[in-house]
JSON list of C-alpha atoms in Angstrom, two decimals:
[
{"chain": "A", "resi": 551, "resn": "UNK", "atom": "CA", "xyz": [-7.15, 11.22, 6.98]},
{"chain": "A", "resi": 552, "resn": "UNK", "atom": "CA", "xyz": [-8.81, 12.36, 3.62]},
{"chain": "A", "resi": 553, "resn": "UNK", "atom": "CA", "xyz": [-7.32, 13.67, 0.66]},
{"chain": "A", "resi": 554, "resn": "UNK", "atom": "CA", "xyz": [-7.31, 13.78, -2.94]},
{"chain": "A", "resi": 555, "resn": "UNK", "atom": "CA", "xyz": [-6.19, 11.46, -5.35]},
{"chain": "A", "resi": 556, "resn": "UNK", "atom": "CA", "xyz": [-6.19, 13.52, -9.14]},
{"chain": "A", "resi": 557, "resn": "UNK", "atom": "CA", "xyz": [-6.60, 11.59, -12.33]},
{"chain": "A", "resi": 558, "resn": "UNK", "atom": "CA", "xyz": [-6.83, 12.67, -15.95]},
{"chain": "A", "resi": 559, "resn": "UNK", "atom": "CA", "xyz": [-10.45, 10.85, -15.76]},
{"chain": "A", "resi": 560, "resn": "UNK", "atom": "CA", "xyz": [-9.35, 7.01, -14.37]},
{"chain": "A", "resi": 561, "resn": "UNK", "atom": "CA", "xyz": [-10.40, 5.31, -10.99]},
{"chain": "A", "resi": 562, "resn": "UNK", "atom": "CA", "xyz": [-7.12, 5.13, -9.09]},
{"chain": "A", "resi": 563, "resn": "UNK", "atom": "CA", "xyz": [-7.25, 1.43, -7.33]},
{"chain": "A", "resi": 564, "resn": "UNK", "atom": "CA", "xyz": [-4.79, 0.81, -5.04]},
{"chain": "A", "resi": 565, "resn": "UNK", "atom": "CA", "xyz": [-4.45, -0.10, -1.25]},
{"chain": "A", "resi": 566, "resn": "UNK", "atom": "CA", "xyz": [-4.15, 2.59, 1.63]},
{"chain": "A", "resi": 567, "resn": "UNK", "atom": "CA", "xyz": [-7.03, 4.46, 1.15]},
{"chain": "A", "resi": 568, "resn": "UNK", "atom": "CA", "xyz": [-11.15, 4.11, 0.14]},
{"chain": "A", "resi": 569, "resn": "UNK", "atom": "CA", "xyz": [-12.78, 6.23, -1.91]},
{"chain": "A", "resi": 570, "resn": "UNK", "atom": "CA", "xyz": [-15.70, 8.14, -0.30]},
{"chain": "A", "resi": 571, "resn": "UNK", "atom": "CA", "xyz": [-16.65, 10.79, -3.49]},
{"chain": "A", "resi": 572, "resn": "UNK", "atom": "CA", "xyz": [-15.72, 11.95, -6.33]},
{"chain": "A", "resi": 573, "resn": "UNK", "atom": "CA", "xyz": [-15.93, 15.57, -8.46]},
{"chain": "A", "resi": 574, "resn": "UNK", "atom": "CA", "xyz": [-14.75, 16.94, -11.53]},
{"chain": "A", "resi": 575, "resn": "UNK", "atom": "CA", "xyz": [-11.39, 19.19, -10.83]},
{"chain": "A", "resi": 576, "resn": "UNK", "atom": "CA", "xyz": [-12.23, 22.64, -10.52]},
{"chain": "A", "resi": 577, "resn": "UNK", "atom": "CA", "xyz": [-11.10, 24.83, -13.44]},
{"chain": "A", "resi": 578, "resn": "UNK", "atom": "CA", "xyz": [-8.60, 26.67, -11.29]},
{"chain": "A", "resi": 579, "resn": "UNK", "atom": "CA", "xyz": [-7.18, 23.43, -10.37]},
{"chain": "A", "resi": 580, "resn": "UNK", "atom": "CA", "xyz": [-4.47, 21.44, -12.05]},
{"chain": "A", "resi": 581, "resn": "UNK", "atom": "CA", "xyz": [-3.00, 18.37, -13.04]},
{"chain": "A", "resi": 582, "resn": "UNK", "atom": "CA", "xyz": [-6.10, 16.22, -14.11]},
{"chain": "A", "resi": 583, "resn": "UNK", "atom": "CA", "xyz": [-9.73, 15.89, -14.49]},
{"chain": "A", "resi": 584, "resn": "UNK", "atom": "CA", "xyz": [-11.27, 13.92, -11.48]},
{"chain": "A", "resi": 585, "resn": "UNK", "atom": "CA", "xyz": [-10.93, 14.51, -8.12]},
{"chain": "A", "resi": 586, "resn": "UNK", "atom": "CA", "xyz": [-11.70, 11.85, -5.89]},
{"chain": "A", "resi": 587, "resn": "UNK", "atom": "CA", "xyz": [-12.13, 12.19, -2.15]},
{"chain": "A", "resi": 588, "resn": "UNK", "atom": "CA", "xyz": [-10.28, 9.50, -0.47]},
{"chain": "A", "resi": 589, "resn": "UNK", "atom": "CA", "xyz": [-9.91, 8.26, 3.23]},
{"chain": "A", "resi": 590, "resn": "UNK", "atom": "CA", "xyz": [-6.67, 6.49, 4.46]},
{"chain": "A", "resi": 591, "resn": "UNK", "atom": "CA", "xyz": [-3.18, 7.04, 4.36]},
{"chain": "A", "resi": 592, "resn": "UNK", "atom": "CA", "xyz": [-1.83, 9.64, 1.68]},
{"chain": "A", "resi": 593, "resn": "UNK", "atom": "CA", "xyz": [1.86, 8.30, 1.70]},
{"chain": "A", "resi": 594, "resn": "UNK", "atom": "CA", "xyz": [0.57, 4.91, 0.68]},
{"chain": "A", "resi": 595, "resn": "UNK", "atom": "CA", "xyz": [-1.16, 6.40, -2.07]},
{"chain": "A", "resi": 596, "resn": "UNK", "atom": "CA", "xyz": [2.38, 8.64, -3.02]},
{"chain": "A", "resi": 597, "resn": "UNK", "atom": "CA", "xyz": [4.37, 5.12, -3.52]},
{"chain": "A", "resi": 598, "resn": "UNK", "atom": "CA", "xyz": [2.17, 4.43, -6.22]},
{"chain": "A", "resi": 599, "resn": "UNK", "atom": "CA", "xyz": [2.66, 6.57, -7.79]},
{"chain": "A", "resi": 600, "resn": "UNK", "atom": "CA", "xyz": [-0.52, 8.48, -7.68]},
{"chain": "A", "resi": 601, "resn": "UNK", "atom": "CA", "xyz": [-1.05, 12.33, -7.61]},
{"chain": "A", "resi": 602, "resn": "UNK", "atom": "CA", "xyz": [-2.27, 13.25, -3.90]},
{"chain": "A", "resi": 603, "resn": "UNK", "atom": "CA", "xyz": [-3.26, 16.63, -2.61]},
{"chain": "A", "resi": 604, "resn": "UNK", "atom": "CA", "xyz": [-3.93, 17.61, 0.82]},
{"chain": "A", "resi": 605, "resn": "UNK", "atom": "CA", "xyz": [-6.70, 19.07, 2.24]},
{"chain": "A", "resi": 606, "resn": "UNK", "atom": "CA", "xyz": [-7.39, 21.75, 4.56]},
{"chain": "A", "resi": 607, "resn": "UNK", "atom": "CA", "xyz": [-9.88, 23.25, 6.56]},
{"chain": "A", "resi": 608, "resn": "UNK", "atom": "CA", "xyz": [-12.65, 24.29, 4.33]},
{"chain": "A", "resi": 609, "resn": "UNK", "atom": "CA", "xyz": [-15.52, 23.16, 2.12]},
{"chain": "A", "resi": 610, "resn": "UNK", "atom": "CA", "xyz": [-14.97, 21.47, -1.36]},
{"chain": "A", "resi": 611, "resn": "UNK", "atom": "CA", "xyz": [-18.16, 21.23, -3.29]},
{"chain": "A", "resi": 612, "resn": "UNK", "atom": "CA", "xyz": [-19.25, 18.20, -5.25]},
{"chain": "A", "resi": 613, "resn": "UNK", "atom": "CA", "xyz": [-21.09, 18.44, -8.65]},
{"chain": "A", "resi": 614, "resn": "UNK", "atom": "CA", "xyz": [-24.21, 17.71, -7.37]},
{"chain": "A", "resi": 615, "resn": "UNK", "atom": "CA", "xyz": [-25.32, 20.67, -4.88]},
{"chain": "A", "resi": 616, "resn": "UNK", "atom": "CA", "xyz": [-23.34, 18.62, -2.14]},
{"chain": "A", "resi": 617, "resn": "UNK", "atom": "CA", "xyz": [-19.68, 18.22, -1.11]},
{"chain": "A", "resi": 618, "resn": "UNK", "atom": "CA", "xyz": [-17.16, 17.15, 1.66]},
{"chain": "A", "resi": 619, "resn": "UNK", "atom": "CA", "xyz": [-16.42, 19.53, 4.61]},
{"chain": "A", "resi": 620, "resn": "UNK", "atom": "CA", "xyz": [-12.80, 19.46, 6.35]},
{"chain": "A", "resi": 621, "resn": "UNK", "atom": "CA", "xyz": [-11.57, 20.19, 9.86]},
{"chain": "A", "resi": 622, "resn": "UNK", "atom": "CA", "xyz": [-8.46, 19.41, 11.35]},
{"chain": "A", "resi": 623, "resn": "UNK", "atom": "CA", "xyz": [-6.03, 19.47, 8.67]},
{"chain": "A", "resi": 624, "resn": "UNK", "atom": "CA", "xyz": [-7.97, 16.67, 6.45]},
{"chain": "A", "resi": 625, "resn": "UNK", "atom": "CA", "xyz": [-8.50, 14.17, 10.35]},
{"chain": "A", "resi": 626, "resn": "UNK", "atom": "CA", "xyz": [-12.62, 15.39, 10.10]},
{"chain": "A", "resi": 627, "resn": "UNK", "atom": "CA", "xyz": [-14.95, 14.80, 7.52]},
{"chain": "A", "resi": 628, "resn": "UNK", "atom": "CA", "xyz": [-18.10, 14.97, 6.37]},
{"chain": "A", "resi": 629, "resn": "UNK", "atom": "CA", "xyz": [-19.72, 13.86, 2.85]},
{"chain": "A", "resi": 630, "resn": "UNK", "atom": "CA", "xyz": [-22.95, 16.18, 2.65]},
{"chain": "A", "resi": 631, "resn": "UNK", "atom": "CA", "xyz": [-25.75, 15.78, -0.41]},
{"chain": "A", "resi": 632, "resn": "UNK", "atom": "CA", "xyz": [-26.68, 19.30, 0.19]},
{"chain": "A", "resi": 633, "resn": "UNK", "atom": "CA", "xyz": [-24.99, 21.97, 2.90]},
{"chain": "A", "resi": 634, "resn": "UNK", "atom": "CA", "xyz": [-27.14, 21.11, 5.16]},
{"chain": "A", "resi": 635, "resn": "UNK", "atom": "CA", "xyz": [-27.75, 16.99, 5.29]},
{"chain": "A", "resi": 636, "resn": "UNK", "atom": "CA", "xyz": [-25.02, 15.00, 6.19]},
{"chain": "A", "resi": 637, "resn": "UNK", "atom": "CA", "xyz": [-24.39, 11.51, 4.57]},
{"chain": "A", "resi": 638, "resn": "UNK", "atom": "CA", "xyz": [-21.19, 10.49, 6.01]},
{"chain": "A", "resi": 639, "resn": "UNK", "atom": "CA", "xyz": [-18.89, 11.15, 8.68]},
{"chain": "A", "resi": 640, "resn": "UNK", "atom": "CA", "xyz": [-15.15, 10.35, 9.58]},
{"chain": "A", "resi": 641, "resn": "UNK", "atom": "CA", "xyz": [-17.23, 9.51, 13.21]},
{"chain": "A", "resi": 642, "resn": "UNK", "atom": "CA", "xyz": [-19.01, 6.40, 11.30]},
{"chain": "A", "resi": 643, "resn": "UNK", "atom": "CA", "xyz": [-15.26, 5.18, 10.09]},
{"chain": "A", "resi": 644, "resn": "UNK", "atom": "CA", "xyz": [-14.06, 5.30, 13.52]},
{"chain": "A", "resi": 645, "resn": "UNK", "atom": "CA", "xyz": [-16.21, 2.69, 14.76]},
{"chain": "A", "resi": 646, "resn": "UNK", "atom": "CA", "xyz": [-15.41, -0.63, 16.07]},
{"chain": "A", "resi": 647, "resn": "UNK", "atom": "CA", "xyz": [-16.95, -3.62, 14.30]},
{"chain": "A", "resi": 648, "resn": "UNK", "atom": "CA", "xyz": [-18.77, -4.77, 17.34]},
{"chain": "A", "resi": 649, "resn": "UNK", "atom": "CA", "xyz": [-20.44, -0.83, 17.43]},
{"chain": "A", "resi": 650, "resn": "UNK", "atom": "CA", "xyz": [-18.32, 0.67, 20.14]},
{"chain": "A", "resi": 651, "resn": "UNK", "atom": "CA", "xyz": [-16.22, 4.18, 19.52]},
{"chain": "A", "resi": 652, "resn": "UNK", "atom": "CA", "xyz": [-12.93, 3.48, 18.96]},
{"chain": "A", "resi": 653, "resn": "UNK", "atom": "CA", "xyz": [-11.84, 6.23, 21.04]},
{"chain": "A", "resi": 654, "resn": "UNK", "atom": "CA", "xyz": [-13.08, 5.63, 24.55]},
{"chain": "A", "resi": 655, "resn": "UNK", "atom": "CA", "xyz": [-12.55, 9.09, 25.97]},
{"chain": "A", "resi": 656, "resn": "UNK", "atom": "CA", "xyz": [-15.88, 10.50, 27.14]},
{"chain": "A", "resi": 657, "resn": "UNK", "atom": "CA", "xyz": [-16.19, 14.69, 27.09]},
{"chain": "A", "resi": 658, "resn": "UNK", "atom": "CA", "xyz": [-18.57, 16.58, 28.16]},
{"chain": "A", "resi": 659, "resn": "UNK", "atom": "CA", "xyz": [-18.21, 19.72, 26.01]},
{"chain": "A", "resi": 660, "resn": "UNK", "atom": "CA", "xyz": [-20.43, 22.03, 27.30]},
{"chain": "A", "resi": 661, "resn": "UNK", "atom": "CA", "xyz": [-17.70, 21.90, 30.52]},
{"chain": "A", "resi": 662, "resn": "UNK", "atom": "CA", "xyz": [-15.10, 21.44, 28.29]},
{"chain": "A", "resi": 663, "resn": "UNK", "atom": "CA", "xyz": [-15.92, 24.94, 26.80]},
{"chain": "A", "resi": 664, "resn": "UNK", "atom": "CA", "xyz": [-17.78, 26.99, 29.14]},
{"chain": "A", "resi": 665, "resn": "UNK", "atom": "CA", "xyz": [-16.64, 25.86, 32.29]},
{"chain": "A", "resi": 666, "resn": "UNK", "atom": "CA", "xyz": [-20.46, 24.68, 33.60]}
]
């Protein structure tokens, strides 16, 4: 799951999560200066004590022309340098050590959706 751990600047370090990117917080935002983008388990992060926000669905963009994009309530992710160009996926976490999916399930989509 990824959310957001907000600081007034520091690295939070703690165990639970890993951080996959950080930004500054948006001026609309509150309660600190750095957001950073972090995969795990939020209620780990919440007993220490550490501000956590959820995500939703949506794009949050990075300082650098890049950002992270969100599907299913914060379960999907993607770290992008531009729109377009994909660095990192939740897909890539998912991954056994010995290269196999961890989810098994094969579906063919195209059938899935459109019936063919």
């Amino acid at each position: 799951m990824m959310f957001i751990i907000r600081t007034a600047g520091e690295t939070p370090s703690g165990t639970g999560f890993t951080i996959r990117s950080i930004r500054r917080t948006p001026a609309l935002a509150s309660g600190g200066t750095r957001d950073f983008f972090c995969d795990g388990d939020p209620d780990a992060a919440r007993q220490q004590q550490l501000n956590v926000v959820p995500l939703h669905d949506g794009w949050y963009a990075d300082d650098t022309g890049g950002g992270v994009a969100i599907w299913g309530q914060g379960r999907f992710w993607e770290l992008r340098d531009t729109p377009f160009t994909v660095r990192e996926t939740s897909a890539e976490v998912a991954m056994r050590p010995d290269g196999t999916a961890a989810d098994s399930e094969v579906v063919n989509v195209r059938q899935a959706i459109f019936g063919v």
